[in-house]
Tab-separated table of C-alpha atoms in Angstrom:
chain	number	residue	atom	x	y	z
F	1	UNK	CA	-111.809	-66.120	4.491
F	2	UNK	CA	-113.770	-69.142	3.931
F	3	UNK	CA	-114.065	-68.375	0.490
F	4	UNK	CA	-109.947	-68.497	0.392
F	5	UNK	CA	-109.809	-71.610	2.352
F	6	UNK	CA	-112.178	-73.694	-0.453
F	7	UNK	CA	-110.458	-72.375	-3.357
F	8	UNK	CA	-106.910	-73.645	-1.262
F	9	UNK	CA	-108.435	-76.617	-0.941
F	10	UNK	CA	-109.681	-77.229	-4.785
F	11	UNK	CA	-106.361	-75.875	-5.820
F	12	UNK	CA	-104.686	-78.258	-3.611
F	13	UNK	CA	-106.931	-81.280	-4.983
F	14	UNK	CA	-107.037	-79.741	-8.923
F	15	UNK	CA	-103.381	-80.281	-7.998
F	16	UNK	CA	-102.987	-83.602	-6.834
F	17	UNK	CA	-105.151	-84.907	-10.010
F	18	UNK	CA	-102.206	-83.967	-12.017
F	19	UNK	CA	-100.602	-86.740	-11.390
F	20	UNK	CA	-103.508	-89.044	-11.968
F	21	UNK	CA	-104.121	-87.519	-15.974
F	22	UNK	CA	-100.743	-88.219	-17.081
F	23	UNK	CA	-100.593	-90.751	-20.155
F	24	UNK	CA	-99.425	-94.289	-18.971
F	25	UNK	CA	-97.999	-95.213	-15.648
F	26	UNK	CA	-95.899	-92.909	-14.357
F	27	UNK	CA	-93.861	-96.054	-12.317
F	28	UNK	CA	-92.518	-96.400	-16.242
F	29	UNK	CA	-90.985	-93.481	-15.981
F	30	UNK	CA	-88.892	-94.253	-12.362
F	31	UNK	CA	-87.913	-97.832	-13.767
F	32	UNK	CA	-84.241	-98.047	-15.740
F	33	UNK	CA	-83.872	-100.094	-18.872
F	34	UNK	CA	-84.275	-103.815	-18.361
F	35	UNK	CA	-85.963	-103.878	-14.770
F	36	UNK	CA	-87.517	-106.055	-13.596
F	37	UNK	CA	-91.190	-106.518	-12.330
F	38	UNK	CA	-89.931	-106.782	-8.510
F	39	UNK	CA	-88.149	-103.448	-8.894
F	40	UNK	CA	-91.295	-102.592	-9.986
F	41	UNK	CA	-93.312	-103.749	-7.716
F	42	UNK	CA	-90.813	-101.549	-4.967
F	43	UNK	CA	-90.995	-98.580	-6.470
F	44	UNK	CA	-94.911	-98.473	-6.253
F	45	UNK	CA	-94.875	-99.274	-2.910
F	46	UNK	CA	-92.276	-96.646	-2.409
F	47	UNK	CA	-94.286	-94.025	-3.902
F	48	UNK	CA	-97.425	-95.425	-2.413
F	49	UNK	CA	-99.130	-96.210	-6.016
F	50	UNK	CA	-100.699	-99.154	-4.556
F	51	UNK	CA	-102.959	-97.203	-2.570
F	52	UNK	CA	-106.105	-95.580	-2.626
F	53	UNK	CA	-106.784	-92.323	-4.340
F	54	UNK	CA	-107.983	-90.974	-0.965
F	55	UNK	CA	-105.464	-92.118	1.071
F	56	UNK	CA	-102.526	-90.507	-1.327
F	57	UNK	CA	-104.191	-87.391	-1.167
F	58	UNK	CA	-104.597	-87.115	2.645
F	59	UNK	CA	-100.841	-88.461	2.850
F	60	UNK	CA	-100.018	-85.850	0.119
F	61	UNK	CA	-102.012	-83.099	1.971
F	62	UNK	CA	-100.160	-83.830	5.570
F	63	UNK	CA	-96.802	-83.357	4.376
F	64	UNK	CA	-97.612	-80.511	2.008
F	65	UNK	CA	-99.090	-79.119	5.295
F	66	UNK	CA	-95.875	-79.580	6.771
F	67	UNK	CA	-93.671	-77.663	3.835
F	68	UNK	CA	-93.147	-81.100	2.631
F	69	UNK	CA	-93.044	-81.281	-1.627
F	70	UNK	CA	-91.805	-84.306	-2.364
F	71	UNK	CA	-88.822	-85.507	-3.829
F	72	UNK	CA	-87.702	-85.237	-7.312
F	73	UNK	CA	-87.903	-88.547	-9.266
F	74	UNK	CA	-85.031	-88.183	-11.045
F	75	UNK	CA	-82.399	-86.018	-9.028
F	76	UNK	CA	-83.395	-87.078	-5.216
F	77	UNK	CA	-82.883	-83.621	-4.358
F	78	UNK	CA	-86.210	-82.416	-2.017
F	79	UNK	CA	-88.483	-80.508	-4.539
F	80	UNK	CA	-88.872	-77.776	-1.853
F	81	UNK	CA	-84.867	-77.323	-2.115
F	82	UNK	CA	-84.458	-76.674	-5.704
F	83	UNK	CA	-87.542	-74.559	-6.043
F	84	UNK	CA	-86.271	-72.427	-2.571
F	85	UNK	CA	-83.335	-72.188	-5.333
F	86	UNK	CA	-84.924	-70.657	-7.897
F	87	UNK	CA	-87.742	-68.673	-7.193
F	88	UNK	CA	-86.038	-66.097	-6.309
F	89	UNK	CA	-84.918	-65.650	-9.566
F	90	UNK	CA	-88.276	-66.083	-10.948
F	91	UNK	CA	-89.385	-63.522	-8.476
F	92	UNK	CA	-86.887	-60.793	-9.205
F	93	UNK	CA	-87.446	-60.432	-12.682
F	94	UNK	CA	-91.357	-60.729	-12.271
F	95	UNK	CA	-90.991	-57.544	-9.776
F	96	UNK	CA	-88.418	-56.084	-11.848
F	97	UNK	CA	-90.849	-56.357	-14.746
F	98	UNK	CA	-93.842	-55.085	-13.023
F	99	UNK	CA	-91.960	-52.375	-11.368
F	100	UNK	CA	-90.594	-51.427	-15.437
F	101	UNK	CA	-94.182	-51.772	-16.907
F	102	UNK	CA	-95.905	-49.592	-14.343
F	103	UNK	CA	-92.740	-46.606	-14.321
F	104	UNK	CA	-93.745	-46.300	-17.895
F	105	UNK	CA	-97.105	-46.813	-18.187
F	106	UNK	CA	-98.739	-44.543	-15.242
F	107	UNK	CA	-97.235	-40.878	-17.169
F	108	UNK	CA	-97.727	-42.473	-20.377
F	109	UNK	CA	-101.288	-43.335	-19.714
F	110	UNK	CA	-102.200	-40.121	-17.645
F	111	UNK	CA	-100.599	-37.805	-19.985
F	112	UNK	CA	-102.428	-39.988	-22.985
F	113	UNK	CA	-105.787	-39.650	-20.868
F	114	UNK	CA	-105.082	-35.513	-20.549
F	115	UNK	CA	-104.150	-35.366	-23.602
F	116	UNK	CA	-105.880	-37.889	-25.830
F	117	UNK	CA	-104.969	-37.423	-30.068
F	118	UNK	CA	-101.649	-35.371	-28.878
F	119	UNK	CA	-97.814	-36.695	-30.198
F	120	UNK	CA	-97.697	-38.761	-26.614
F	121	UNK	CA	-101.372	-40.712	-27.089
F	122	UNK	CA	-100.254	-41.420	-30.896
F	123	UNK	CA	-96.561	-42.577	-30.422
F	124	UNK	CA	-98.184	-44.676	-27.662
F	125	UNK	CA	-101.003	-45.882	-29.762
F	126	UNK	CA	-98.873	-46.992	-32.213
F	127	UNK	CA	-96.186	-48.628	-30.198
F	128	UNK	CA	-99.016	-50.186	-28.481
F	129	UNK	CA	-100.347	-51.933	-31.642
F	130	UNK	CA	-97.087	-53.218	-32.792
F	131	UNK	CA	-96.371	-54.758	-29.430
F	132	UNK	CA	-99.789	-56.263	-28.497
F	133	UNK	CA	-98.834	-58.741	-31.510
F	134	UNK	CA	-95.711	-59.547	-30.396
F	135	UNK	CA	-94.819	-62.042	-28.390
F	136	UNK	CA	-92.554	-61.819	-24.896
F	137	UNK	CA	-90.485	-64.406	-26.480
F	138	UNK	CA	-90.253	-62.757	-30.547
F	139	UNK	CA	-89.413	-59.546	-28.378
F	140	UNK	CA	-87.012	-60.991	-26.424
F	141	UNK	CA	-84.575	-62.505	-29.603
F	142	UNK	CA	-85.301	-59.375	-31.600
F	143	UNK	CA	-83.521	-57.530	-28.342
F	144	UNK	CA	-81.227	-60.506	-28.101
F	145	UNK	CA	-80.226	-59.651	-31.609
F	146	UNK	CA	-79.985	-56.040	-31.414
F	147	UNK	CA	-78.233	-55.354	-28.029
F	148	UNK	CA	-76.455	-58.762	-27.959
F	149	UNK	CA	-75.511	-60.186	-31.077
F	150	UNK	CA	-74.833	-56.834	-33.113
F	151	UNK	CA	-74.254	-54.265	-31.022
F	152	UNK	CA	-72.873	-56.231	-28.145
F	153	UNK	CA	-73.652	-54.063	-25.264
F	154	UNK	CA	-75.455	-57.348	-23.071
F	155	UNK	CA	-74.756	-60.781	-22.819
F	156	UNK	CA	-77.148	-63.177	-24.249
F	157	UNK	CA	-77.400	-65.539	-22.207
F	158	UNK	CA	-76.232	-66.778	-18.196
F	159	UNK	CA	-77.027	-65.270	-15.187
F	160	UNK	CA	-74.757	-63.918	-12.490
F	161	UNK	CA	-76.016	-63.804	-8.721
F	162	UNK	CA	-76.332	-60.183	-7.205
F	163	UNK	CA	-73.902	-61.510	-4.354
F	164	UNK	CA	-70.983	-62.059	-6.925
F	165	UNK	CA	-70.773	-59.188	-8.926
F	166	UNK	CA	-73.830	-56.524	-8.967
F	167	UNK	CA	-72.502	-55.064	-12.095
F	168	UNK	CA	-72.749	-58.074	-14.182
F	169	UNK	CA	-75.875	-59.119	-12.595
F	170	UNK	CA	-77.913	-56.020	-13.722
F	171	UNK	CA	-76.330	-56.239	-17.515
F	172	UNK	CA	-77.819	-60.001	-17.105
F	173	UNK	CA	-81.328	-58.713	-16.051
F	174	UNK	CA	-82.067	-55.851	-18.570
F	175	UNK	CA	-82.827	-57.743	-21.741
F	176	UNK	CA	-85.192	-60.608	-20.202
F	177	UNK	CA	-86.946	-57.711	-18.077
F	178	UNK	CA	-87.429	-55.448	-21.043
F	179	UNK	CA	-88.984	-58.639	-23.046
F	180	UNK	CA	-91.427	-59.471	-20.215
F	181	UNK	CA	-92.534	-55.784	-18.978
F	182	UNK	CA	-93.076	-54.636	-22.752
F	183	UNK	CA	-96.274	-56.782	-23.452
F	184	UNK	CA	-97.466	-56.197	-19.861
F	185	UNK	CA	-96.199	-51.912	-20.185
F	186	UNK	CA	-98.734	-51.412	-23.190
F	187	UNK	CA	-101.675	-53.326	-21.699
F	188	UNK	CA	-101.492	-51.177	-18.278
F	189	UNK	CA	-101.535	-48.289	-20.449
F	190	UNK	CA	-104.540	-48.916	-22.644
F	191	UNK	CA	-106.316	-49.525	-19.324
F	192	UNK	CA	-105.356	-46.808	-17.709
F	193	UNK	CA	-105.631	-44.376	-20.568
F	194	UNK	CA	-109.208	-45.678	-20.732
F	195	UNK	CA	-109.936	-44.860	-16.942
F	196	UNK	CA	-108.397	-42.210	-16.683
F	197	UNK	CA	-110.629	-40.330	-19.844
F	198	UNK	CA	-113.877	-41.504	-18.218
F	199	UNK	CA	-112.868	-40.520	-14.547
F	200	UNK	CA	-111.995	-36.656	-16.195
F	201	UNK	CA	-115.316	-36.397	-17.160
F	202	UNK	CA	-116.840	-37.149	-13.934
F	203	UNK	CA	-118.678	-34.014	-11.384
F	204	UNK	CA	-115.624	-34.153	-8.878
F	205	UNK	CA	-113.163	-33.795	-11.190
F	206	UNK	CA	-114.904	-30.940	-13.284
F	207	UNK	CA	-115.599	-28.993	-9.792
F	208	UNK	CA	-111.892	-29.448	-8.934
F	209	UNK	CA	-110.903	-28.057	-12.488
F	210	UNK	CA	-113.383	-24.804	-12.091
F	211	UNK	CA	-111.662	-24.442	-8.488
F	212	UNK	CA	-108.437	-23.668	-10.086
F	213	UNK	CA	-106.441	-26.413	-8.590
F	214	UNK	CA	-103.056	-27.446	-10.176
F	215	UNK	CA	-103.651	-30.121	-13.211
F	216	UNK	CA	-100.756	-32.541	-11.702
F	217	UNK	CA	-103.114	-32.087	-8.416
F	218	UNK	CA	-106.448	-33.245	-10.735
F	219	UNK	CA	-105.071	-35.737	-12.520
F	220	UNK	CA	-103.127	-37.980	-9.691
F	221	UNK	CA	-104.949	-36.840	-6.751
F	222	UNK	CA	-108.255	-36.962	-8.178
F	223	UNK	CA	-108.330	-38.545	-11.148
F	224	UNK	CA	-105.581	-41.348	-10.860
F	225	UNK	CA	-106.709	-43.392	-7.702
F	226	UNK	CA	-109.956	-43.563	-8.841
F	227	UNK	CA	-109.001	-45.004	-12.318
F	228	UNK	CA	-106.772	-47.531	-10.818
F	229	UNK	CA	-108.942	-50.655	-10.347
F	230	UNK	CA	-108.577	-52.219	-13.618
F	231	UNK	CA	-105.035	-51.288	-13.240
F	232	UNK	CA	-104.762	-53.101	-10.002
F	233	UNK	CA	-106.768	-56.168	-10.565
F	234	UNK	CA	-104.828	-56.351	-13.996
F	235	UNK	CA	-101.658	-56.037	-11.875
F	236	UNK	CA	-102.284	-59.304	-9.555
F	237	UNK	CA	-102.681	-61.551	-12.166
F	238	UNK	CA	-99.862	-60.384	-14.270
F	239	UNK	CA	-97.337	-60.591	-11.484
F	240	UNK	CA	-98.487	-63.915	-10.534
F	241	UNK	CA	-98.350	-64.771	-14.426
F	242	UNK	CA	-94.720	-63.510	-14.694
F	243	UNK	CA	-93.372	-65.736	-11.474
F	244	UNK	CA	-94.632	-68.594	-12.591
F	245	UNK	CA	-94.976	-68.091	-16.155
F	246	UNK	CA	-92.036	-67.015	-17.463
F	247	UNK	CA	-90.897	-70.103	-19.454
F	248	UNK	CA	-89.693	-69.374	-22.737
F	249	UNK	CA	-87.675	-66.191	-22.127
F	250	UNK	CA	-86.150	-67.855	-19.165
F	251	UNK	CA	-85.302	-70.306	-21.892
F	252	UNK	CA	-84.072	-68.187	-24.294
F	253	UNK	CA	-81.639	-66.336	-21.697
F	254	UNK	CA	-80.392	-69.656	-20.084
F	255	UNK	CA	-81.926	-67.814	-16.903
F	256	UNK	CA	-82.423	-70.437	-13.912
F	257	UNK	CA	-86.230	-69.237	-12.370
F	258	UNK	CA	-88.989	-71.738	-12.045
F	259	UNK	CA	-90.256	-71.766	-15.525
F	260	UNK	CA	-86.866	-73.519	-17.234
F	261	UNK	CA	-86.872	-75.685	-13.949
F	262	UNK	CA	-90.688	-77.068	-15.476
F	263	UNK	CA	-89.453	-77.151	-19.068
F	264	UNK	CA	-86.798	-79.997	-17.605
F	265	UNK	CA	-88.913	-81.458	-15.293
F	266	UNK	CA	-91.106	-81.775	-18.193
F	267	UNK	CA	-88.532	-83.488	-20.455
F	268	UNK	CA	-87.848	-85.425	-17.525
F	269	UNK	CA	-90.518	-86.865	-16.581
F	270	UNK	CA	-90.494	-85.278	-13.392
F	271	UNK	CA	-93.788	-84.770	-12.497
F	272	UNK	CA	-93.503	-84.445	-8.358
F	273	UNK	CA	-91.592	-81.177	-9.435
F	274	UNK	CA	-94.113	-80.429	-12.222
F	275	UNK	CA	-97.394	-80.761	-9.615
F	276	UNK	CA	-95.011	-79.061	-7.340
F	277	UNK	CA	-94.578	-75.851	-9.580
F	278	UNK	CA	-98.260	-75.634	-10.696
F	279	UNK	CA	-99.451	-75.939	-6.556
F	280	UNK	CA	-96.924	-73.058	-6.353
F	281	UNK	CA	-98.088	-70.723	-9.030
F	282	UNK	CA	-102.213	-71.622	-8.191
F	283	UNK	CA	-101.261	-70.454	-4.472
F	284	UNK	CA	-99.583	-67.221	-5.584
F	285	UNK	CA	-102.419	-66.260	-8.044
F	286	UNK	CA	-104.619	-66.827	-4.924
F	287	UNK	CA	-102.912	-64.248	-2.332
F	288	UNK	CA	-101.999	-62.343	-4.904
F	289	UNK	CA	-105.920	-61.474	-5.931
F	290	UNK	CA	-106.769	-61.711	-2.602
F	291	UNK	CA	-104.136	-58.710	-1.496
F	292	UNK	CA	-105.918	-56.953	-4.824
F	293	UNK	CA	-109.597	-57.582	-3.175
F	294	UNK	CA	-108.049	-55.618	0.201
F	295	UNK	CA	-106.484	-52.621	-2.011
F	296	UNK	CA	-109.972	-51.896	-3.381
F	297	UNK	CA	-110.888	-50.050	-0.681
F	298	UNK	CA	-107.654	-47.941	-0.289
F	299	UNK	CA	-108.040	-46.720	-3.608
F	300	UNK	CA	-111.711	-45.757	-3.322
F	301	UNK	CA	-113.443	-44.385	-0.272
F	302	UNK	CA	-116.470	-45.559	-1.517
F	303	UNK	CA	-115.895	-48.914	-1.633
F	304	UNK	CA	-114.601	-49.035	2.178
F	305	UNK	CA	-118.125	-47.059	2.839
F	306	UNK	CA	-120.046	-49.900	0.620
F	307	UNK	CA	-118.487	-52.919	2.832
F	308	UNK	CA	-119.165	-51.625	6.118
């Protein structure tokens, strides 16, 4: 716990800094065309730049504390507002993704595992070595090409709320999903392929084989829970990646999640929204491998045994 609590609070001042690296003064970004210096001189007492660095920070770190994250620079909207807006967005196609990527790869990879050189473990190993070189964004116009532009089964672009119309909203959701949980699919299954052939050829496995129990039984009783730490760590920081990370395919669909809200804020010059985002996807990554570190010892006995 106080481990968590340090890392919160480097996070939260790694996060702060942010503003403090950009190029130039970011008051030149506020000001319109022709102001003058007592506008200026008003908007960095607005903003508090004529403070210390300590004092923004504990200022900062109070109304963070109190769900407080600023206000965007150039729409006036409260930051907290638009990203309430679109994270869960962001968040449905990282679980969407996730929940894709694992479907395939847990059968693929066992079955690759049991049977390692058969039809399964080759059409995998290729399909794995075509995709690890591709990136989420390549994948996602060659599928924009195929499925939207010449066979036209899926819109390209948009994205239509599930409370409008739930039809149209899943045919908006397939191709960006598909492009993030392909890269993600074939890594989870190299892992657990690898696992899985090591944890076959352990005693308790062996003695369950020369029992006679059922091979399904051996190889996800047995065999899979044990082989699913890589898979699990792995797991944390991908779904944390995919939240927050997401930018160019939510760019490419037109899809309105928190990584094309940090392209604009970007371009914009927005950088309350920017820090905003980043302090977001930091504090995911953080529960997120801290709900991984508590798993550990579901999925192993041994490891409950080892921290008692």
């Amino acid at each position: 716990m106080a481990r968590f609590v340090l890392l919160l609070v480097m996070v939260s001042v790694a996060t702060f800094l942010l503003l403090e690296l950009i190029p130039g003064d970011p008051v030149d970004g506020l000001l319109p065309e022709g102001a003058t210096e007592e506008m200026r001189q008003q908007l960095i007492q607005l903003y508090g730049f004529d403070q210390s660095l300590v004092t923004r920070y504990v200022s900062w770190l109070g109304d963070l504390l109190h769900g407080d994250l600023g206000t965007s620079w150039q729409t006036r909207i409260p930051v907290a507002t638009t990203i309430a807006e679109r994270a869960p967005v962001s968040l449905e196609l990282a679980v969407l993704a996730m929940a894709l990527a694992l479907a395939v790869a847990i059968p693929v990879g066992i079955y690759s595992a049991y049977r390692p050189g058969g039809i399964v473990d080759r059409i995998a190993t290729f399909i794995a070595s075509a995709t690890l070189a591709t990136p989420a964004f390549v994948l996602a116009i060659v599928l924009v090409w195929v499925f939207g532009v010449q066979l036209g089964w899926l819109p390209i672009v948009g994205w239509v709320p599930f409370s409008e119309d739930p039809f149209q909203h899943l045919r908006a959701v397939i191709l960006p999903v598909i492009s993030l949980a392909g890269g993600e699919c074939v890594l989870f299954i190299r892992l657990l392929k690898g696992d899985m052939m090591a944890t076959l050829q352990q005693d308790h496995v062996l003695s369950a084989r020369a029992r006679g129990l059922p091979t399904w039984r051996i190889l996800v009783r047995h065999a899979l829970r044990q082989s699913s730490f890589s898979l699990v760590t792995v797991s944390g920081v991908v779904i944390g990646r995919l939240i927050g990370g997401a930018v160019i395919v939510e760019m490419i669909f037109s899809i309105p999640g928190l990584g094309s809200l940090v392209v604009i804020a970007i371009n914009n010059r927005d950088f309350i929204t920017v820090q905003a985002i980043v302090l977001l996807s930091a504090l995911i990554y953080l529960v997120l491998n801290s709900l991984v570190d508590l798993a550990y010892p579901l999925l192993d006995p041994r490891v409950r045994r080892a921290t008692t």
